[in-house]
Short mmCIF file of C-alpha atoms and ligand atoms in Angstrom, two decimals:
data_model
loop_
_atom_site.label_atom_id
_atom_site.label_comp_id
_atom_site.label_asym_id
_atom_site.label_seq_id
_atom_site.Cartn_x
_atom_site.Cartn_y
_atom_site.Cartn_z
CA MET A 27 -0.28 0.33 -0.10
CA ALA A 28 1.39 3.41 -1.16
CA MET A 29 1.74 5.95 1.59
CA PHE A 30 -1.52 8.11 1.94
CA SER A 31 -1.36 11.20 0.51
CA PRO A 32 -3.97 13.95 0.63
CA MET A 33 -4.16 15.03 -2.34
CA PHE A 34 -4.64 11.65 -3.76
CA ALA A 35 -7.99 11.33 -2.69
CA ARG A 36 -8.65 14.75 -5.02
CA GLU A 37 -6.90 13.61 -8.09
CA CYS A 38 -9.69 10.93 -8.10
CA ILE A 39 -12.23 12.98 -7.51
CA GLU A 40 -11.97 14.93 -9.94
CA ARG A 41 -10.73 12.14 -12.09
CA LYS A 42 -13.93 10.90 -11.94
CA ARG A 43 -15.82 14.35 -12.07
CA ASP A 44 -14.62 14.29 -14.95
CA GLY A 45 -15.33 10.79 -16.29
CA GLY A 46 -12.30 9.04 -16.36
CA ARG A 47 -11.56 5.87 -14.71
CA LEU A 48 -9.17 5.03 -11.49
CA SER A 49 -7.57 1.47 -11.40
CA ALA A 50 -7.70 -1.42 -8.88
CA THR A 51 -4.55 0.21 -6.96
CA ASP A 52 -6.44 3.45 -6.40
CA TRP A 53 -10.16 2.12 -5.15
CA THR A 54 -7.68 -0.39 -2.77
CA GLN A 55 -6.05 2.83 -1.70
CA LEU A 56 -9.35 5.26 -1.34
CA MET A 57 -11.40 1.92 0.84
CA HIS A 58 -7.84 1.92 2.76
CA ASP A 59 -7.76 4.99 4.17
CA TYR A 60 -11.10 6.28 3.90
CA ALA A 61 -12.17 3.26 6.28
CA SER A 62 -9.30 4.21 8.31
CA GLY A 63 -10.24 7.15 8.46
CA ARG A 64 -7.91 9.41 6.92
CA VAL A 65 -9.56 10.12 3.53
CA PRO A 66 -12.30 12.60 5.51
CA ASP A 67 -16.29 11.92 4.74
CA TYR A 68 -16.29 14.84 2.55
CA GLN A 69 -13.92 13.73 0.00
CA MET A 70 -16.00 10.29 -0.41
CA ALA A 71 -19.13 12.16 -0.34
CA ALA A 72 -18.03 14.25 -3.74
CA LEU A 73 -16.86 11.03 -4.93
CA ALA A 74 -19.50 8.87 -4.71
CA MET A 75 -21.74 12.13 -6.26
CA ALA A 76 -19.16 11.96 -9.11
CA ILE A 77 -19.62 8.56 -9.73
CA TRP A 78 -23.83 8.94 -9.74
CA PHE A 79 -23.58 11.45 -12.55
CA ARG A 80 -20.53 9.29 -14.05
CA GLY A 81 -21.26 5.64 -13.66
CA MET A 82 -18.35 2.63 -13.23
CA THR A 83 -16.62 0.72 -15.42
CA ASP A 84 -17.83 -3.14 -14.43
CA ASP A 85 -13.57 -3.18 -13.72
CA GLU A 86 -13.80 -0.47 -11.68
CA THR A 87 -16.95 -1.90 -9.96
CA ALA A 88 -15.13 -5.05 -9.35
CA ALA A 89 -12.18 -3.09 -7.58
CA LEU A 90 -14.31 -1.32 -5.65
CA MET A 91 -16.12 -4.61 -4.50
CA GLN A 92 -12.77 -6.15 -4.06
CA ALA A 93 -11.49 -3.28 -1.64
CA MET A 94 -14.93 -3.03 0.09
CA LEU A 95 -15.09 -7.41 0.63
CA ALA A 96 -10.60 -6.88 1.85
CA SER A 97 -11.99 -4.22 4.50
CA GLY A 98 -12.93 -6.86 7.07
CA ALA A 99 -13.19 -10.46 7.91
CA ARG A 100 -15.20 -13.22 6.27
CA LEU A 101 -16.89 -16.35 7.24
CA ASP A 102 -14.75 -18.83 7.40
CA PHE A 103 -16.53 -22.63 6.51
CA SER A 104 -14.64 -24.25 4.47
CA HIS A 105 -14.40 -27.42 6.77
CA LEU A 106 -17.90 -27.46 6.09
CA ARG A 107 -19.06 -30.42 2.84
CA ALA A 108 -22.46 -29.01 3.01
CA PRO A 109 -22.75 -26.28 0.48
CA ARG A 110 -24.16 -22.55 2.13
CA ILE A 111 -26.30 -20.68 0.26
CA ASP A 112 -27.61 -17.24 0.76
CA LYS A 113 -30.32 -15.31 -0.46
CA HIS A 114 -30.84 -11.78 -0.93
CA SER A 115 -33.81 -9.32 -1.76
CA THR A 116 -33.36 -5.71 -2.70
CA GLY A 117 -36.29 -5.36 -0.52
CA GLY A 118 -40.34 -4.63 -0.77
CA VAL A 119 -43.08 -4.59 1.01
CA GLY A 120 -44.48 -7.62 2.53
CA ASP A 121 -41.36 -10.20 1.84
CA LYS A 122 -40.80 -12.01 4.14
CA THR A 123 -39.41 -15.17 2.39
CA SER A 124 -36.19 -14.67 4.06
CA LEU A 125 -37.68 -16.11 7.03
CA ILE A 126 -39.25 -18.32 5.56
CA LEU A 127 -36.17 -19.95 3.03
CA ALA A 128 -33.78 -20.18 5.94
CA PRO A 129 -35.57 -22.92 7.71
CA LEU A 130 -37.06 -24.36 4.13
CA VAL A 131 -33.86 -24.97 2.58
CA ALA A 132 -31.80 -25.77 6.14
CA ALA A 133 -34.55 -28.35 6.22
CA CYS A 134 -33.13 -29.78 2.82
CA GLY A 135 -29.41 -30.18 3.66
CA VAL A 136 -28.16 -26.79 2.39
CA ALA A 137 -26.43 -24.81 5.11
CA VAL A 138 -27.66 -21.04 5.30
CA PRO A 139 -25.65 -18.41 6.79
CA MET A 140 -28.44 -15.29 5.66
CA MET A 141 -26.83 -11.85 6.79
CA SER A 142 -30.48 -8.89 6.60
CA GLY A 143 -31.21 -5.56 7.46
CA ARG A 144 -33.30 -3.19 9.41
CA GLY A 145 -36.36 -1.61 7.53
CA LEU A 146 -36.07 1.60 6.50
CA GLY A 147 -38.28 4.16 4.74
CA HIS A 148 -41.53 2.21 3.07
CA THR A 149 -39.18 -1.05 2.96
CA GLY A 150 -39.06 -3.79 6.11
CA GLY A 151 -36.50 -5.77 6.73
CA THR A 152 -35.88 -9.20 7.88
CA LEU A 153 -34.02 -8.05 11.41
CA ASP A 154 -37.49 -6.07 12.46
CA LYS A 155 -39.64 -8.92 11.43
CA LEU A 156 -37.44 -11.43 13.28
CA GLU A 157 -36.96 -9.39 16.60
CA ALA A 158 -41.12 -9.14 16.94
CA ILE A 159 -40.56 -13.33 17.72
CA PRO A 160 -39.84 -12.40 21.51
CA GLY A 161 -36.60 -12.74 23.05
CA PHE A 162 -34.77 -13.36 19.38
CA ARG A 163 -31.37 -11.52 19.16
CA THR A 164 -29.56 -10.93 15.46
CA ASP A 165 -26.54 -9.38 16.95
CA LEU A 166 -24.48 -12.54 17.31
CA SER A 167 -21.09 -12.70 16.34
CA LEU A 168 -19.58 -13.78 13.73
CA GLU A 169 -17.93 -16.51 15.55
CA ARG A 170 -21.22 -17.60 17.23
CA ALA A 171 -23.00 -17.44 13.71
CA ARG A 172 -20.47 -20.20 12.27
CA ARG A 173 -21.05 -22.06 15.22
CA GLN A 174 -24.53 -21.74 14.83
CA VAL A 175 -24.21 -22.75 11.40
CA GLU A 176 -22.55 -25.87 11.67
CA GLU A 177 -24.87 -27.02 14.47
CA ILE A 178 -28.48 -26.21 12.86
CA GLY A 179 -27.13 -25.45 9.43
CA CYS A 180 -29.04 -21.62 9.39
CA VAL A 181 -28.55 -18.52 11.37
CA LEU A 182 -29.77 -15.14 10.97
CA ILE A 183 -28.17 -12.50 11.72
CA GLY A 184 -26.66 -8.28 11.26
CA GLN A 185 -24.32 -7.46 9.28
CA THR A 186 -21.83 -7.16 11.79
CA ALA A 187 -18.77 -4.74 12.60
CA GLU A 188 -16.50 -6.70 11.28
CA ILE A 189 -18.08 -7.36 7.71
CA ALA A 190 -17.03 -5.23 4.90
CA PRO A 191 -16.79 -1.66 7.47
CA ALA A 192 -15.97 0.19 4.69
CA ASP A 193 -19.28 0.01 2.88
CA ARG A 194 -21.14 -0.05 5.95
CA LYS A 195 -19.63 3.29 6.96
CA LEU A 196 -19.91 4.61 3.11
CA TYR A 197 -23.53 3.11 2.64
CA ALA A 198 -24.55 5.25 5.78
CA LEU A 199 -23.09 8.62 3.66
CA ARG A 200 -24.73 7.53 0.66
CA ASP A 201 -27.93 7.63 1.99
CA ALA A 202 -27.20 11.29 3.94
CA THR A 203 -26.05 12.58 0.45
CA ALA A 204 -28.65 10.69 -2.00
CA THR A 205 -26.66 8.90 -3.83
CA VAL A 206 -27.65 5.21 -2.61
CA GLU A 207 -29.81 5.00 -6.34
CA SER A 208 -26.17 4.78 -8.57
CA ILE A 209 -26.27 0.81 -10.00
CA PRO A 210 -22.09 0.09 -9.73
CA LEU A 211 -22.46 1.40 -6.35
CA ILE A 212 -25.19 -0.75 -4.83
CA ALA A 213 -23.71 -3.39 -6.65
CA ALA A 214 -20.41 -3.31 -5.61
CA SER A 215 -22.20 -2.86 -2.14
CA ILE A 216 -24.54 -5.43 -1.93
CA MET A 217 -21.71 -8.45 -3.13
CA SER A 218 -19.30 -6.78 -0.69
CA LYS A 219 -21.35 -8.12 1.79
CA LYS A 220 -22.58 -11.23 0.83
CA LEU A 221 -19.17 -12.12 0.02
CA ALA A 222 -17.97 -11.93 3.18
CA GLU A 223 -20.08 -14.94 4.28
CA GLY A 224 -18.10 -17.84 2.75
CA LEU A 225 -20.69 -19.09 -0.02
CA THR A 226 -20.77 -21.28 -2.40
CA GLY A 227 -23.97 -19.83 -4.22
CA LEU A 228 -26.27 -17.10 -4.08
CA VAL A 229 -29.63 -16.52 -4.85
CA LEU A 230 -30.85 -13.05 -5.75
CA ASP A 231 -34.59 -11.38 -5.70
CA VAL A 232 -34.30 -8.23 -7.37
CA LYS A 233 -37.45 -6.65 -6.84
CA HIS A 234 -39.02 -3.86 -9.87
CA GLY A 235 -42.39 -1.76 -9.63
CA SER A 236 -43.28 1.37 -7.63
CA GLY A 237 -42.55 -0.17 -4.27
CA ALA A 238 -39.19 -0.94 -5.03
CA PHE A 239 -36.10 1.22 -4.64
CA MET A 240 -35.11 0.74 -8.25
CA PRO A 241 -38.87 0.75 -10.37
CA GLU A 242 -37.62 0.43 -13.24
CA ARG A 243 -37.80 -2.83 -14.93
CA GLU A 244 -33.78 -1.93 -17.07
CA ARG A 245 -32.35 -0.43 -14.09
CA ALA A 246 -33.10 -3.73 -11.60
CA LEU A 247 -32.20 -6.47 -14.76
CA ALA A 248 -28.92 -4.74 -15.17
CA LEU A 249 -28.56 -4.31 -10.87
CA ALA A 250 -28.78 -8.20 -11.41
CA GLN A 251 -26.44 -8.64 -14.09
CA LEU A 252 -24.34 -6.87 -12.40
CA MET A 253 -24.14 -8.66 -9.34
CA VAL A 254 -24.30 -11.71 -10.64
CA ALA A 255 -21.35 -11.00 -13.32
CA LEU A 256 -19.19 -9.67 -9.44
CA GLY A 257 -20.33 -13.53 -8.07
CA ALA A 258 -18.78 -15.01 -11.43
CA GLN A 259 -15.75 -13.07 -10.97
CA HIS A 260 -14.88 -14.59 -7.45
CA GLY A 261 -15.39 -17.89 -8.29
CA VAL A 262 -19.75 -17.88 -6.80
CA PRO A 263 -22.00 -18.50 -8.54
CA VAL A 264 -25.46 -16.81 -8.31
CA VAL A 265 -28.59 -16.75 -9.73
CA ALA A 266 -30.97 -13.77 -9.95
CA LEU A 267 -34.82 -14.01 -10.18
CA LEU A 268 -36.78 -10.34 -10.87
CA THR A 269 -39.70 -10.24 -9.09
CA ALA A 270 -42.56 -8.09 -8.78
CA MET A 271 -43.14 -5.12 -6.40
CA ASP A 272 -45.63 -3.29 -7.24
CA ARG A 273 -47.89 -4.92 -4.98
CA PRO A 274 -47.30 -5.92 -1.45
CA LEU A 275 -45.90 -9.54 -1.54
CA GLY A 276 -48.57 -11.60 0.48
CA ARG A 277 -51.25 -10.43 2.73
CA ALA A 278 -49.06 -9.53 6.29
CA CYS A 279 -47.49 -6.52 5.95
CA GLY A 280 -45.95 -5.65 9.73
CA ASN A 281 -43.26 -7.45 11.43
CA ALA A 282 -45.43 -9.55 14.25
CA LEU A 283 -47.97 -10.31 11.20
CA GLU A 284 -45.66 -11.39 8.65
CA VAL A 285 -44.02 -13.79 10.97
CA GLU A 286 -47.10 -15.54 11.62
CA GLU A 287 -47.72 -15.25 7.43
CA ALA A 288 -44.14 -17.14 7.20
CA ILE A 289 -44.91 -19.97 10.03
CA MET A 290 -48.00 -20.69 8.20
CA VAL A 291 -45.66 -20.80 4.80
CA LEU A 292 -43.31 -22.77 6.39
CA ARG A 293 -46.55 -25.81 6.71
CA GLY A 294 -47.37 -25.37 2.90
CA GLU A 295 -50.47 -22.71 3.88
CA GLY A 296 -50.74 -18.88 3.04
CA PRO A 297 -50.75 -16.84 0.38
CA ALA A 298 -50.15 -18.50 -3.42
CA ASP A 299 -48.52 -15.61 -5.03
CA LEU A 300 -45.90 -15.42 -1.20
CA ILE A 301 -45.75 -19.41 -2.35
CA GLU A 302 -44.91 -18.75 -5.64
CA VAL A 303 -41.83 -16.83 -5.25
CA THR A 304 -40.55 -18.31 -2.03
CA MET A 305 -40.69 -22.08 -3.74
CA ALA A 306 -39.13 -20.41 -6.91
CA LEU A 307 -35.78 -18.87 -5.25
CA ALA A 308 -35.96 -22.19 -2.38
CA ILE A 309 -35.95 -24.20 -6.03
CA GLU A 310 -32.72 -21.70 -7.38
CA MET A 311 -31.52 -22.69 -3.17
CA LEU A 312 -31.53 -26.40 -3.45
CA CYS A 313 -30.36 -26.03 -7.37
CA LEU A 314 -26.98 -24.38 -6.83
CA GLY A 315 -26.41 -26.03 -3.78
CA GLU A 316 -26.65 -29.30 -5.66
CA VAL A 317 -28.67 -30.99 -3.33
CA ALA A 318 -31.61 -31.55 -6.17
CA ARG A 319 -31.14 -33.02 -9.32
CA ASP A 320 -32.79 -30.57 -10.63
CA ALA A 321 -35.82 -27.89 -10.46
CA ALA A 322 -38.74 -30.73 -10.06
CA ASP A 323 -36.46 -32.89 -7.78
CA ALA A 324 -36.21 -29.60 -5.64
CA ARG A 325 -39.53 -28.72 -5.71
CA ALA A 326 -40.35 -32.24 -4.46
CA GLN A 327 -38.08 -32.04 -1.56
CA LEU A 328 -39.40 -28.32 -0.68
CA GLU A 329 -43.00 -29.90 -0.48
CA HIS A 330 -42.15 -33.13 1.37
CA ALA A 331 -40.23 -30.59 4.08
CA MET A 332 -43.32 -28.23 4.09
CA ALA A 333 -46.04 -31.12 4.25
CA SER A 334 -43.73 -33.46 6.67
CA GLY A 335 -43.50 -30.56 9.85
CA ARG A 336 -39.71 -30.83 8.56
CA ALA A 337 -39.69 -26.72 8.05
CA ALA A 338 -41.00 -25.22 10.24
CA GLU A 339 -39.10 -27.55 13.13
CA ARG A 340 -36.12 -26.68 11.79
CA PHE A 341 -37.04 -22.67 12.49
CA GLU A 342 -37.54 -23.58 16.55
CA PRO A 343 -33.73 -24.98 16.69
CA VAL A 344 -32.75 -21.95 15.45
CA ILE A 345 -34.88 -19.30 17.01
CA ALA A 346 -34.43 -21.34 20.38
CA ALA A 347 -30.49 -21.12 19.49
CA GLN A 348 -31.12 -16.91 19.02
CA GLY A 349 -32.80 -16.91 22.27
CA GLY A 350 -36.44 -16.44 20.97
CA ASP A 351 -39.67 -17.91 21.99
CA ALA A 352 -39.95 -21.51 20.11
CA ALA A 353 -43.20 -22.18 20.77
CA VAL A 354 -44.23 -19.18 18.41
CA VAL A 355 -44.12 -21.52 15.52
CA ALA A 356 -46.31 -24.17 16.79
CA ASP A 357 -48.78 -21.00 18.41
CA PRO A 358 -48.20 -17.96 16.84
CA SER A 359 -50.91 -16.54 19.19
CA ARG A 360 -47.64 -15.85 21.01
CA LEU A 361 -46.25 -12.92 19.68
CA PRO A 362 -46.67 -9.98 20.23
CA GLN A 363 -50.33 -8.61 19.42
CA ALA A 364 -51.76 -5.24 18.55
CA ALA A 365 -54.42 -3.83 20.76
CA ALA A 366 -56.71 -1.76 18.20
CA VAL A 367 -57.76 -4.09 15.14
CA GLU A 368 -60.66 -3.16 12.96
CA PHE A 369 -61.38 -3.30 9.02
CA PHE A 370 -60.99 -1.33 6.24
CA ARG A 371 -64.00 -1.73 3.79
CA ALA A 372 -64.64 -0.64 0.74
CA ASP A 373 -66.04 2.65 0.21
CA THR A 374 -67.47 1.81 -3.43
CA ALA A 375 -68.06 -0.83 -5.35
CA GLY A 376 -65.43 -1.61 -8.26
CA THR A 377 -62.54 -3.85 -9.43
CA VAL A 378 -59.28 -3.58 -6.72
CA LEU A 379 -57.01 -1.89 -9.72
CA GLU A 380 -54.21 -0.96 -7.33
CA ILE A 381 -52.12 -1.83 -3.81
CA ARG A 382 -49.92 0.60 -3.76
CA PRO A 383 -47.02 -1.08 -1.54
CA ARG A 384 -45.11 1.94 -1.44
CA GLU A 385 -48.01 3.40 0.42
CA ILE A 386 -48.57 0.33 2.20
CA GLY A 387 -44.79 0.56 3.16
CA LEU A 388 -45.40 4.48 4.87
CA GLY A 389 -48.55 3.67 6.53
CA ILE A 390 -47.08 0.70 8.63
CA THR A 391 -44.44 3.78 9.35
CA ALA A 392 -47.16 5.65 10.60
CA LEU A 393 -48.18 3.25 13.12
CA GLY A 394 -45.44 3.02 14.21
CA GLY A 395 -43.68 -0.66 13.10
CA GLY A 396 -40.94 1.58 10.39
CA ARG A 397 -38.40 3.48 10.92
CA SER A 398 -37.79 7.39 8.93
CA ARG A 399 -34.41 7.19 11.27
CA VAL A 400 -32.16 4.57 11.79
CA GLU A 401 -32.39 5.09 15.87
CA ASP A 402 -36.24 4.50 15.67
CA VAL A 403 -38.03 1.95 18.00
CA VAL A 404 -39.78 0.02 15.82
CA ASP A 405 -44.18 -1.72 17.38
CA PRO A 406 -43.66 -5.08 16.15
CA THR A 407 -47.73 -5.62 16.93
CA VAL A 408 -49.00 -2.84 14.09
CA GLY A 409 -48.91 -3.32 10.06
CA PHE A 410 -51.97 -4.65 8.05
CA VAL A 411 -53.40 -7.94 6.24
CA ILE A 412 -54.08 -7.38 3.25
CA SER A 413 -56.76 -9.91 1.95
CA ALA A 414 -57.82 -8.13 -1.19
CA ARG A 415 -55.70 -8.70 -4.59
CA PRO A 416 -55.43 -6.93 -8.08
CA GLY A 417 -57.98 -7.49 -9.98
CA ASP A 418 -60.68 -9.06 -7.35
CA ARG A 419 -64.13 -7.51 -8.24
CA VAL A 420 -65.60 -5.96 -4.81
CA ARG A 421 -69.28 -4.64 -3.48
CA ALA A 422 -69.34 -1.49 -1.31
CA GLY A 423 -68.86 -2.58 2.18
CA GLU A 424 -67.00 -5.74 1.64
CA PRO A 425 -63.77 -5.84 3.99
CA LEU A 426 -60.95 -5.48 1.95
CA ALA A 427 -58.02 -5.47 4.82
CA THR A 428 -57.70 -5.19 8.74
CA VAL A 429 -55.74 -2.38 10.14
CA PHE A 430 -53.18 -3.27 13.91
CA ALA A 431 -52.76 -0.46 15.77
CA ARG A 432 -51.42 0.20 19.25
CA ASP A 433 -54.68 2.70 19.56
CA ALA A 434 -57.40 4.78 18.13
CA THR A 435 -55.89 6.99 16.80
CA GLY A 436 -53.39 4.36 14.77
CA VAL A 437 -56.60 3.20 13.61
CA ALA A 438 -57.08 6.02 11.38
CA LYS A 439 -53.92 6.74 10.31
CA GLY A 440 -53.79 2.66 8.86
CA MET A 441 -57.48 3.35 7.45
CA SER A 442 -55.59 6.91 5.98
CA ALA A 443 -53.20 5.09 4.56
CA LEU A 444 -55.52 2.46 2.83
CA ARG A 445 -57.32 4.73 1.43
CA LEU A 446 -54.46 5.77 -0.28
CA ALA A 447 -53.15 2.54 -1.31
CA ILE A 448 -56.19 0.62 -2.21
CA ARG A 449 -57.71 2.34 -5.70
CA ILE A 450 -61.19 0.09 -7.14
CA GLY A 451 -62.91 1.28 -10.13
CA GLU A 452 -63.10 0.15 -13.77
CA GLY A 453 -61.31 -1.20 -15.86
CA GLU A 454 -58.90 -3.97 -15.80
CA ALA A 455 -55.64 -4.20 -12.64
CA ARG A 456 -52.33 -4.07 -14.80
CA VAL A 457 -50.18 -6.15 -12.62
CA LEU A 458 -46.47 -7.02 -13.61
CA PRO A 459 -45.79 -10.84 -13.73
CA LEU A 460 -44.87 -11.90 -10.22
CA ILE A 461 -41.50 -13.56 -11.28
CA ASP A 462 -39.58 -12.32 -14.68
CA VAL A 463 -36.85 -12.77 -15.91
CA ARG A 464 -33.85 -15.33 -14.73
CA VAL A 465 -30.12 -13.77 -14.47
CA THR A 466 -27.37 -16.07 -14.74
CA ALA A 467 -23.79 -15.89 -15.70
CA GLY A 468 -25.24 -18.05 -19.18
CA GLY A 469 -27.34 -15.67 -19.75
CA THR A 470 -31.07 -13.86 -18.76
CA ALA A 471 -34.57 -16.33 -19.76
N1 URA B 30 -28.76 -2.39 -0.15
C1 URA B 30 -27.36 -2.51 0.48
O1 URA B 30 -26.85 -3.12 0.50
N2 URA B 30 -26.35 -1.33 -0.43
C2 URA B 30 -26.61 -0.57 -0.94
O2 URA B 30 -26.18 0.01 -1.60
C3 URA B 30 -28.12 -0.44 -1.36
C4 URA B 30 -28.82 -1.40 -0.68
#
């Protein structure tokens, strides 16, 4: 590593500002100096904005990702015989697939070291959902996480301080400087964390549609392709599915409500759209882990794990090992319950044209179940269960959803959010295909 020079970061910013490119050595030096505090936030913010406008070449993105990966520790599972596969979603509303996939896929013989995030803005976060289970802890050390994967085949934790610290710092800075929405920066950020998990394969659920943080299909596809390529360069096969986030996934939206719905799916019950996306992702995980011959074999194994009770049973030791009340699996009524519950009814007859996920997510935050600032504490009990789906014909007065709130004020807020989110009228509901394309290193199909 070259000696630190205060002019070096300035020269890098200037080059990116003018549309030039930085070498792999430059990225390594920059991220090293940034992680150790020698490059100040104001210079890194200027560089992030230059990247936002000018973009990065694929080589630069790979070098940035490598530098962020190298800034921290990695899980070492090289002694384990079992395949290690994780799933990452770019986030949405009602997306509780991680809670289902980890125990389900582990029950089929694939180890799942799953590292997830918290909800921010209108999207929910897996860690908040898990923490709705009384006592559940997601802040395990890497060493404890590693042991749990060896013993139970699955762990669900948050990004620890040891993993990709340069990304952690840069992501917080991007959040504050409106530079999150850059495809190369997102790809490098997500993949630097995922590749630190010591995986043998990775499945990505890249959302598009109005409730996704990358709504445009073309941009979501470009992000998927870039992340698949970054994985391949590191010898980790990655499969990405482009899935719909123009409506919430499943019926439950809100932390404890989503845990309950996830437990239903582990038993093979639950909403059809949630089951379809979960199965598609789980099939990819089993095939990447080479525990299934093909998709049909994977589906048969997964259905058997659900029907036999093995999938739900696998969740119990995971919850217990992480300090939670494992009895919620057999009895979800042990989850924290909202004090005020009320139906939301259609004010007119017609067709449900739209259920806008962004408005639902913001509604959860208004009820106290989401975060506007990182330090906000979330209420696990609040949210919505939306029984209506786009395309349904409804009568005036028919219940479309249920609001779960702390009190009457919360119920009123929930009703307002649902009025904004659910559009009823005449005509056809236009929805995105639930599962669009599949992206692998071999191409997009
Ligand atoms: N999630 C991440 O981890 N990083 C990004 O840049 C965006 C979403």
